[in-house]
Coordinates of C-alpha atoms and ligand atoms in Angstrom, one line a residue:
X1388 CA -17.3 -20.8 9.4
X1389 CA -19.4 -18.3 11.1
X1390 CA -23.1 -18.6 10.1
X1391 CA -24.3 -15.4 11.1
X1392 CA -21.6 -13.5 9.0
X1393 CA -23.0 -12.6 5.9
X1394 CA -22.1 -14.4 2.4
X1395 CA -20.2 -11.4 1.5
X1396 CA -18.3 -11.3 4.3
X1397 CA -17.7 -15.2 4.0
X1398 CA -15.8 -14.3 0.5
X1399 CA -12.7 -12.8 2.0
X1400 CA -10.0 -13.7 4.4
X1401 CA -9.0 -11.6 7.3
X1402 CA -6.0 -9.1 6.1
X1403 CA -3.2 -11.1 6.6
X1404 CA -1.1 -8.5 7.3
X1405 CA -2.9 -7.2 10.0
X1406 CA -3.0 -10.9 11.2
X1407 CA 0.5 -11.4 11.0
X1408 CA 0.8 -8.3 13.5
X1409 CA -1.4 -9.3 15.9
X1410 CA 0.3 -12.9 15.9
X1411 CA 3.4 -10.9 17.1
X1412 CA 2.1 -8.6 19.3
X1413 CA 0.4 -11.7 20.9
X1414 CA 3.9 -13.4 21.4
X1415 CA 5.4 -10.5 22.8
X1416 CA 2.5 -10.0 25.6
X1417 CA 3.9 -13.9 26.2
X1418 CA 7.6 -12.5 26.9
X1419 CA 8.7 -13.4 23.5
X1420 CA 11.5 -11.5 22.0
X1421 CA 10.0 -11.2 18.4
X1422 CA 11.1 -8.3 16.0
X1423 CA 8.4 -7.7 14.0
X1424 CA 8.8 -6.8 10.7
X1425 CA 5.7 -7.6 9.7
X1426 CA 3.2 -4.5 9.3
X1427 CA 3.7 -1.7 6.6
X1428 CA 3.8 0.9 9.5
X1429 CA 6.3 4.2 9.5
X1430 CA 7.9 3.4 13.1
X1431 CA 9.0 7.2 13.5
X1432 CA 6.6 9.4 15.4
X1433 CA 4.2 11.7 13.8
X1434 CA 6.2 15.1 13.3
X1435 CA 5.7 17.4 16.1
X1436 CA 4.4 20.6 14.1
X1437 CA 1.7 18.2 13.0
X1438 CA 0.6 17.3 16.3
X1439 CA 0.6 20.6 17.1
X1440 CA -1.9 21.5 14.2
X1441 CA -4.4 18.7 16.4
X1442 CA -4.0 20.3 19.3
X1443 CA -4.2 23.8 18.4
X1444 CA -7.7 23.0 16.4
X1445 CA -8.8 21.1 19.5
X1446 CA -7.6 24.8 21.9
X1447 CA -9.8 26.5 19.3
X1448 CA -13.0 25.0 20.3
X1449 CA -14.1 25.7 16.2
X1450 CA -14.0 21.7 15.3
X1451 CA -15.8 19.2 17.4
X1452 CA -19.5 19.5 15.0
X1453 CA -19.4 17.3 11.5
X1454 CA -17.1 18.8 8.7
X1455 CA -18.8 18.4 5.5
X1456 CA -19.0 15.4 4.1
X1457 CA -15.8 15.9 1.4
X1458 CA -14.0 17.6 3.9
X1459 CA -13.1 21.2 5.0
X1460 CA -12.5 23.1 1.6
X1461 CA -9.5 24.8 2.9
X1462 CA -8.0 21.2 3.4
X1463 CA -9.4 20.5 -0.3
X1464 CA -7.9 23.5 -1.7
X1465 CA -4.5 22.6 0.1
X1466 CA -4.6 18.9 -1.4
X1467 CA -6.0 20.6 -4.8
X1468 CA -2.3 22.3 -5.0
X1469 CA -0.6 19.9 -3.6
X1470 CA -1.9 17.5 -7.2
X1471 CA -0.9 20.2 -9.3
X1472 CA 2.5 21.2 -7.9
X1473 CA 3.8 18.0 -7.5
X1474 CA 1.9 15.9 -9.3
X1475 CA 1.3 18.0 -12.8
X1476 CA -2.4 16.4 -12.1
X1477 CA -5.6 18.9 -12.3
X1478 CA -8.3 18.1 -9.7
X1479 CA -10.8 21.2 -8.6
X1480 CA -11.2 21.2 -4.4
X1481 CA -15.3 19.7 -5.5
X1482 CA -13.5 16.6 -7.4
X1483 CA -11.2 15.7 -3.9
X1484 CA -13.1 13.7 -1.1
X1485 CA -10.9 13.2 2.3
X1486 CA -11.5 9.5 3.7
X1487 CA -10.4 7.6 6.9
X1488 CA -7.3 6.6 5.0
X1489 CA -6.7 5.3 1.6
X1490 CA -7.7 1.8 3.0
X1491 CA -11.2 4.0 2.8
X1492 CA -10.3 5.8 -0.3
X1493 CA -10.5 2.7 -2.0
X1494 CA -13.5 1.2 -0.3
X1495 CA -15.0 4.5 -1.3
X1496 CA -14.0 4.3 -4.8
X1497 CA -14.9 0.6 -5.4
X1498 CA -18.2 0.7 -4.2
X1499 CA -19.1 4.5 -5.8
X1500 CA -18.3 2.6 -9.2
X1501 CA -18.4 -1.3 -9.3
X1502 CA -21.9 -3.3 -10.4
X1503 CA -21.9 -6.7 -10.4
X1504 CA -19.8 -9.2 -12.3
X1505 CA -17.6 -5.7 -13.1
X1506 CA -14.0 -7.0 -13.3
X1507 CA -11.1 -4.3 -12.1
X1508 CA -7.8 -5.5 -13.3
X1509 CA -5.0 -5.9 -10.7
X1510 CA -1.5 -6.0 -11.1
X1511 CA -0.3 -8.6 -9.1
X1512 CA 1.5 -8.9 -6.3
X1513 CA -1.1 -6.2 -5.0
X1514 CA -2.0 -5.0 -1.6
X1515 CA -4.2 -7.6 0.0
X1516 CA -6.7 -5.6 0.6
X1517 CA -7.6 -4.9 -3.0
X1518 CA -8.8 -8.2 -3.6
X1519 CA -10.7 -8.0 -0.4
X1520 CA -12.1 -4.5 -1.3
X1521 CA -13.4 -5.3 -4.8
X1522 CA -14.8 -8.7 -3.9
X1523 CA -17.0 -6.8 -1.0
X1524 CA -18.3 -4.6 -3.8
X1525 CA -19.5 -7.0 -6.0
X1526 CA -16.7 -7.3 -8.4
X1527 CA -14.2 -9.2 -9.8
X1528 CA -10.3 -9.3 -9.1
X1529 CA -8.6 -10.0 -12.6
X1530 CA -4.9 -10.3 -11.7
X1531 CA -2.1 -9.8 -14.0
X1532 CA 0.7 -12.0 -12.6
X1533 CA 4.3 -10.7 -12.8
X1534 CA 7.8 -12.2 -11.5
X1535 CA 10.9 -10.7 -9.6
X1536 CA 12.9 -11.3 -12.8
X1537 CA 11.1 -8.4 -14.2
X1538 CA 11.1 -6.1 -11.0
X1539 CA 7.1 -7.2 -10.8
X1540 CA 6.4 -5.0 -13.7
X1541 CA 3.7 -6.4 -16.3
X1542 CA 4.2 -5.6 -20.0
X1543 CA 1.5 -3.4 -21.7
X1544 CA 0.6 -6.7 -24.0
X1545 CA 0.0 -8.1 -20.5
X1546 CA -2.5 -5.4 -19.9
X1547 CA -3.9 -5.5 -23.3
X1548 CA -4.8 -9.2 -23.1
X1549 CA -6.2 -8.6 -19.1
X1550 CA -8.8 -6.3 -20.8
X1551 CA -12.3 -8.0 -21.5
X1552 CA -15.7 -6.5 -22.2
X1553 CA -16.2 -6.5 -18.3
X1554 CA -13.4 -4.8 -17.4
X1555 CA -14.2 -1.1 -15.0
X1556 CA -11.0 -0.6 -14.0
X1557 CA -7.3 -1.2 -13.5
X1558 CA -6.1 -0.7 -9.8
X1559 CA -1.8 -0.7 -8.6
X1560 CA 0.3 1.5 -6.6
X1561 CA 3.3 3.3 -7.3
X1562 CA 5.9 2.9 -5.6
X1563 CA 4.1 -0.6 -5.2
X1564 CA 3.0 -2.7 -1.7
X1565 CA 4.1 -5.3 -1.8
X1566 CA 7.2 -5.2 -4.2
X1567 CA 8.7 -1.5 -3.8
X1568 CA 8.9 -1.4 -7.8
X1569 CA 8.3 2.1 -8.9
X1570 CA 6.7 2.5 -12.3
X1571 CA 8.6 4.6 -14.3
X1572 CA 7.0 7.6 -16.8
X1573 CA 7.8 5.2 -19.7
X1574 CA 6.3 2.4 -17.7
X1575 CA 3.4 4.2 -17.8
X1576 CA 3.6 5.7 -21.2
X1577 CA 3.3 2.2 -22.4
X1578 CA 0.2 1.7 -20.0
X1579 CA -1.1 4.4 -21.7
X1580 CA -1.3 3.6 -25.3
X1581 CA -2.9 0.6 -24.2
X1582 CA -5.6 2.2 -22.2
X1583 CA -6.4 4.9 -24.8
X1584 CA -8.0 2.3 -26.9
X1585 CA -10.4 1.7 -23.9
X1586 CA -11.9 5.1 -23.1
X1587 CA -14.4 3.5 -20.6
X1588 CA -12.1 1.8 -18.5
X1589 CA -11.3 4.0 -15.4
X1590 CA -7.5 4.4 -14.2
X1591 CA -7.4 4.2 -10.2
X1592 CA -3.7 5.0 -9.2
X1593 CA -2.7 4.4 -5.6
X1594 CA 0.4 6.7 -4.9
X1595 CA 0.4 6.1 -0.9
X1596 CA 4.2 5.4 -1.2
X1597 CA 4.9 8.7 -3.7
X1598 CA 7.2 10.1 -1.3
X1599 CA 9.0 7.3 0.0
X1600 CA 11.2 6.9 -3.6
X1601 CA 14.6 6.3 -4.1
X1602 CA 14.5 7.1 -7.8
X1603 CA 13.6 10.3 -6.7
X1604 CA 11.2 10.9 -9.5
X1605 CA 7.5 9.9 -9.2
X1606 CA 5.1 10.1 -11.7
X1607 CA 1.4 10.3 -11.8
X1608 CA -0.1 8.1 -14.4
X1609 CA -3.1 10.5 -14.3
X1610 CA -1.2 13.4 -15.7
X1611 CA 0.1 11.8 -18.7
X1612 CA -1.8 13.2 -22.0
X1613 CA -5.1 11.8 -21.8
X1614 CA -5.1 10.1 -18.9
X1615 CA -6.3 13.1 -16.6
X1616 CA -9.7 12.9 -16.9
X1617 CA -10.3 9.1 -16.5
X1618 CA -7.9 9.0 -13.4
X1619 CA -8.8 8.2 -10.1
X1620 CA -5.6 9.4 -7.9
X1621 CA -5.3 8.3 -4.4
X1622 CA -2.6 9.5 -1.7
X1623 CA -2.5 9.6 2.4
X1624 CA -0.8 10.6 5.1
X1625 CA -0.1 7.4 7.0
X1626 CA 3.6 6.8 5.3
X1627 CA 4.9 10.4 4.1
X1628 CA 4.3 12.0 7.4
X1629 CA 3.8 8.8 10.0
X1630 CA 0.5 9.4 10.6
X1631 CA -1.3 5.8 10.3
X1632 CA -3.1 5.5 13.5
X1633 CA -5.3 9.5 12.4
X1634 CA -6.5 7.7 9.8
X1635 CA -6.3 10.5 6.9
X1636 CA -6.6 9.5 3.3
X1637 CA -7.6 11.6 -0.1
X1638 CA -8.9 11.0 -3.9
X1639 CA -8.9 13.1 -6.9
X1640 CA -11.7 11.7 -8.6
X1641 CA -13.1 13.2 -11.9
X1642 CA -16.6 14.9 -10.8
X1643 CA -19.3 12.8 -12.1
X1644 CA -17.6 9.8 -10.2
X1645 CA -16.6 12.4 -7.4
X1646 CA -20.0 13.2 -6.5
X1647 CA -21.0 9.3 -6.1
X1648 CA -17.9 9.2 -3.8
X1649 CA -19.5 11.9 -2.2
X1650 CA -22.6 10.2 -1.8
X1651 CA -21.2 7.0 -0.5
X1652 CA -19.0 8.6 1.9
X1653 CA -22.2 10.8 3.2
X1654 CA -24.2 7.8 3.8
X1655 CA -21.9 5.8 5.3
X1656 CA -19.1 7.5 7.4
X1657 CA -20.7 11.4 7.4
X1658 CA -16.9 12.6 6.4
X1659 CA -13.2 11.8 8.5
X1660 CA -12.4 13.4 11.7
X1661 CA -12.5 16.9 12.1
X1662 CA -8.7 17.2 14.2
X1663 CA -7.3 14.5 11.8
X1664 CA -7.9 17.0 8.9
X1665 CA -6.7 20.1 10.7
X1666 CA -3.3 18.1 11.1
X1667 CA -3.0 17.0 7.6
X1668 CA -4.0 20.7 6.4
X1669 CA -0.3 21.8 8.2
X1670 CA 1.6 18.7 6.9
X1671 CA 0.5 19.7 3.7
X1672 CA 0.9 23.4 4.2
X1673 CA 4.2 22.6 6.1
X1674 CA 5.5 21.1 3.3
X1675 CA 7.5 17.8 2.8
X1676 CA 11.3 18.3 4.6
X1677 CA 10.1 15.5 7.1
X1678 CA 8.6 12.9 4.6
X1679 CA 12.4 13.6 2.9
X1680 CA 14.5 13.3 6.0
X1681 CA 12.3 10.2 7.0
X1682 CA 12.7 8.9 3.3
X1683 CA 16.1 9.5 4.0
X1684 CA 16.6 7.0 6.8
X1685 CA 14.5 4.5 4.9
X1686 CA 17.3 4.3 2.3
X1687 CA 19.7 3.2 4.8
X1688 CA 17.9 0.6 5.9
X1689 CA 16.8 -0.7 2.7
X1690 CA 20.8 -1.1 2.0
X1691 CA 21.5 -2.3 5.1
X1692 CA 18.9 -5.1 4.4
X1693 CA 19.7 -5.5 0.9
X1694 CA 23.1 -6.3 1.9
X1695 CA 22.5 -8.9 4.7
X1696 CA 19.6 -10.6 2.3
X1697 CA 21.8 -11.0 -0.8
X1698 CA 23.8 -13.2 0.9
X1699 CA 21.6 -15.9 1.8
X1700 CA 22.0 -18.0 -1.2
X1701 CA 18.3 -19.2 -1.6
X1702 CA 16.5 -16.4 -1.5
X1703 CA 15.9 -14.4 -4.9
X1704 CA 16.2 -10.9 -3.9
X1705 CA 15.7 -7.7 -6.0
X1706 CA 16.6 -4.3 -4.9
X1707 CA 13.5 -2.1 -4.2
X1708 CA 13.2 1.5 -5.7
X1709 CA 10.5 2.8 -3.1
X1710 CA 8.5 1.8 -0.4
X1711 CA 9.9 0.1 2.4
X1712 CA 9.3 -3.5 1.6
X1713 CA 11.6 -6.3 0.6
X1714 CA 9.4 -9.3 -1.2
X1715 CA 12.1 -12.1 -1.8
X1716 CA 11.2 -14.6 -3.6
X1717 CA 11.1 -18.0 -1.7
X1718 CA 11.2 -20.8 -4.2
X1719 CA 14.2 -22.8 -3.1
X1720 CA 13.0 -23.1 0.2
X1721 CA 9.3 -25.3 -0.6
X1722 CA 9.7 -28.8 0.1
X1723 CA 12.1 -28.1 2.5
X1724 CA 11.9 -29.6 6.2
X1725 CA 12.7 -28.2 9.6
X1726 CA 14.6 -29.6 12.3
X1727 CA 11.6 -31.5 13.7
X1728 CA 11.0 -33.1 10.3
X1729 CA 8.2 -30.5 9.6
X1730 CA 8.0 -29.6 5.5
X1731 CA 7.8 -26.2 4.3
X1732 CA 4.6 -26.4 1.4
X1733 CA 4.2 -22.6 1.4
X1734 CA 5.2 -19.0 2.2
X1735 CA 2.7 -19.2 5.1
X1736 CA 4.5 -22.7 6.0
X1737 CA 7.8 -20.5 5.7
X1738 CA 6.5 -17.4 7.7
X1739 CA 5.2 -19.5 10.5
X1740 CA 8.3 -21.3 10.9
X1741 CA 10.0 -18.0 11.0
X1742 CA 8.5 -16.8 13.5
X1743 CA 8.5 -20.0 15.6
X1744 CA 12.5 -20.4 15.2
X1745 CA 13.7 -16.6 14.4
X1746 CA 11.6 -14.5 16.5
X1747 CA 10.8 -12.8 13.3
X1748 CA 7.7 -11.8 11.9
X1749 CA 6.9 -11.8 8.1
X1750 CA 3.8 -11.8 5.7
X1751 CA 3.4 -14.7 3.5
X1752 CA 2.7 -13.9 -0.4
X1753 CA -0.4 -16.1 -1.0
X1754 CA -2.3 -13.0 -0.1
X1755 CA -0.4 -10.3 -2.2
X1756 CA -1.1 -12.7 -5.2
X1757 CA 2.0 -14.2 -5.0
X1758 CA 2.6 -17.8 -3.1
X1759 CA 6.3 -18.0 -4.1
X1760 CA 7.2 -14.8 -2.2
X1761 CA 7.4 -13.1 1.5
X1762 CA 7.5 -9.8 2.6
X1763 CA 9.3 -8.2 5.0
X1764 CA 9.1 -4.3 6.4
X1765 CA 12.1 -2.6 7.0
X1766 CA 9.9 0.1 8.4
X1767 CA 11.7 -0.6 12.3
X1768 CA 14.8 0.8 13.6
X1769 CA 18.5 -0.5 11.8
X1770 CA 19.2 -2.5 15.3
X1771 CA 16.6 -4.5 14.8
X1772 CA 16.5 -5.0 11.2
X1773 CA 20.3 -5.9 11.8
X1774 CA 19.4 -8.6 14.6
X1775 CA 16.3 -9.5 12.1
X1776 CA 18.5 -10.5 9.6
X1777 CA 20.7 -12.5 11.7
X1778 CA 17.9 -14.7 12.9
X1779 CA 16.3 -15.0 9.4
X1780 CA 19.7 -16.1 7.8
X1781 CA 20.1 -18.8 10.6
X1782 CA 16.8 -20.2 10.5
X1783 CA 17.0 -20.4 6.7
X1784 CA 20.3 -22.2 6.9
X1785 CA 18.7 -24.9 9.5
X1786 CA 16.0 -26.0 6.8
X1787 CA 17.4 -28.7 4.4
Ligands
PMP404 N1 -2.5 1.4 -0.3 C1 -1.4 0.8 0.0 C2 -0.6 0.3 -1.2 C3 -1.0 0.5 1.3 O1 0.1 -0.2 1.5 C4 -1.8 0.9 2.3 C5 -1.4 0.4 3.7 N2 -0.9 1.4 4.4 C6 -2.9 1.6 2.1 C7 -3.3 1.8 0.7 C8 -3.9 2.1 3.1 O2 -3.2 3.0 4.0 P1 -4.1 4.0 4.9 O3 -5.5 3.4 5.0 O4 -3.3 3.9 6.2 O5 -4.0 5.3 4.4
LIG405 N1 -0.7 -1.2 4.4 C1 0.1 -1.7 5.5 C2 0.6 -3.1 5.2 O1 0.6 -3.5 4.1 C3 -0.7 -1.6 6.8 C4 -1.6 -2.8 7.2 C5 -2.8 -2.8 6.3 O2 -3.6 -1.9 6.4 O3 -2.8 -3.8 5.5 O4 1.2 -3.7 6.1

């Protein structure tokens, strides 16, 4: 344990998904051939109109000083329409703040409106770094566990019985990280009637993945009756138009908690970079033909994947409506030992071992709130994710 690190700090584990990424990368600067499937990261290139947006604002010489602290208004304006055309959600330019990704976004949000002891209920599996995000702040990650059997979807009496005299708020994404279920408008609906009983508790919807649906119909839980004006709604850039590494995130906040957003973000980051916001005003003005062509290749993969998994016996796999993540579940395989009489206790176990004898690189579930499961991104090109799946079903067979 590091001493100097503060005792917030001390609370929360690295992200394991970025850890798992940097094992890889560290065993391929060693010469070894590992495919790694691990990080949730588009592996198609930024489109080029997009880039060219960058480099025309940089030609223009008009955006090297501070934008203001939300962002530019035009950008706001853009993401304004955006929520109401295809979203059917109402947020004025002065109640959107542009962050350094929705990673920030939700750093933004939890610290603009957690105290102490506040508990923000989590449906679980859940991106790691929610629990990581709300513990910084103060608060308390109350999870609401779900299985596979149910596509990872809790039931609104689930919700109900999650909901104490502590509770702020209720954070998950749709299409969801790490389970690609999509919640559907009746999902939701039943959410809802729920959450109308509790007027106080704020909705935080994370729709990062709202593009990359294979039901082809997303819905905001913010712009169901009621809803809107207790909705905190979250979206990015880094998976519709490949554009992790600019770092370009957004919320649609109602104003009063908008303008502690605003605060926070002002003493603390000053607002996101000024080319990174030029870009996503023409993705956003450009429209979404590449998020759907890119969307598009993702469904091929996620068939080609969901027919090489199915067939390993062990693993319990569901077909995933968005996203691009397959979370098996791993059950059969604890208690099982390697060739060199080594006994698989736990995901980790499991993903370590898979990347020791497949070359392949996976996230363990203990950190998505859910030990009995691994994830794997099919965000890499159908060569590998066919070569992946080779390895992964040979390995799996060598454990008994
Ligand atoms: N939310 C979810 C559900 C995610 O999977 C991620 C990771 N990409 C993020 C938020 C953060 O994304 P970014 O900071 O790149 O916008
Ligand atoms: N969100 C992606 C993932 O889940 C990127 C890595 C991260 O920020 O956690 O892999």
């Amino acid at each position: 344990m590091n001493k100097k690190e503060s005792l917030r700090l001390q609370n929360v584990e690295e992200s394991s998904t970025l850890a798992m990424a940097a094992l890889a990368r560290e065993y391929k600067s060693k010469g070894i051939d590992v495919i790694s499937l691990s990080l949730g990261e588009p592996d198609f290139k930024t489109p080029q109109h997009i880039c060219d947006g960058a480099k025309n604002a940089i030609d223009s010489g008009n955006y090297f000083s501070y934008p203001p602290v939300p962002g530019y208004l035009d950008l706001r304006e853009a993401i304004s329409e955006k929520f109401i055309n295809e979203n059917n959600l109402s947020y004025s330019p002065n109640e959107i703040i542009v962050s350094n990704g929705v990673k920030h976004s939700i750093t933004n949000v939890m610290f603009s409106i957690l105290n102490k002891g506040d508990e923000v209920i989590v449906f679980a599996p859940f991106w790691v770094s929610y629990s990581a995000i709300i513990t910084l702040a103060d608060g308390v990650p109350k999870y609401i566990n779900t299985t596979i059997e149910n596509d990872f979807k809790p039931t609104p009496s689930q919700l109900e019985e999650a909901i104490s005299n502590k509770t702020k708020a209720v954070i998950f994404s749709s299409p969801c990280n790490p389970t690609g279920t999509v919640f559907t408008r009746e999902d939701l609906e039943g959410y809802r009637d729920i959450l109308e009983k509790h007027p106080e508790i704020i909705i935080i919807s994370d729709e990062i993945y709202e593009h990359i649906n294979f039901t082809d119909r997303h819905t905001s839980i913010g712009s169901l009756e009621s809803m809107n004006g207790r909705t905190i709604t979250m979206n990015g850039f880094s998976k519709a138009f490949a554009m992790t590494g600019w770092r370009l995130g957004y919320i649609g906040a109602p104003k009063s908690i908008a303008k502690s957003i605003n605060k926070m973000q002002g003493q603390t980051t000053s607002a996101n970079c000024s080319i990174a916001q030029r870009a996503g005003l023409v993705a956003l003005k450009e429209g979404n033909k590449c998020a759907l062509e890119m969307k598009g290749e993702y469904l091929k993969r996620r068939n080609l994947v969901y027919n090489h998994l199915i067939k390993i016996d062990k693993l319990k796999v569901n077909k995933p409506k968005g996203a691009f993540y397959f979370f098996p579940e791993i059950n059969e395989y604890l208690g099982n030992h390697s060739k060199d009489g080594k006994k698989i206790n736990s995901a980790n176990d499991l993903a370590l071992y898979l990347l020791e004898d497949a070359k392949v690189s996976l996230v363990p579930g203990e950190d998505f709130g859910a030990p009995n499961c691994i994830r794997l991104s099919y965000a890499a090109s159908e060569k590998e994710l066919i070569e992946a799946t080779q390895r992964l079903e040979l390995s799996l067979s060598k454990l008994t």
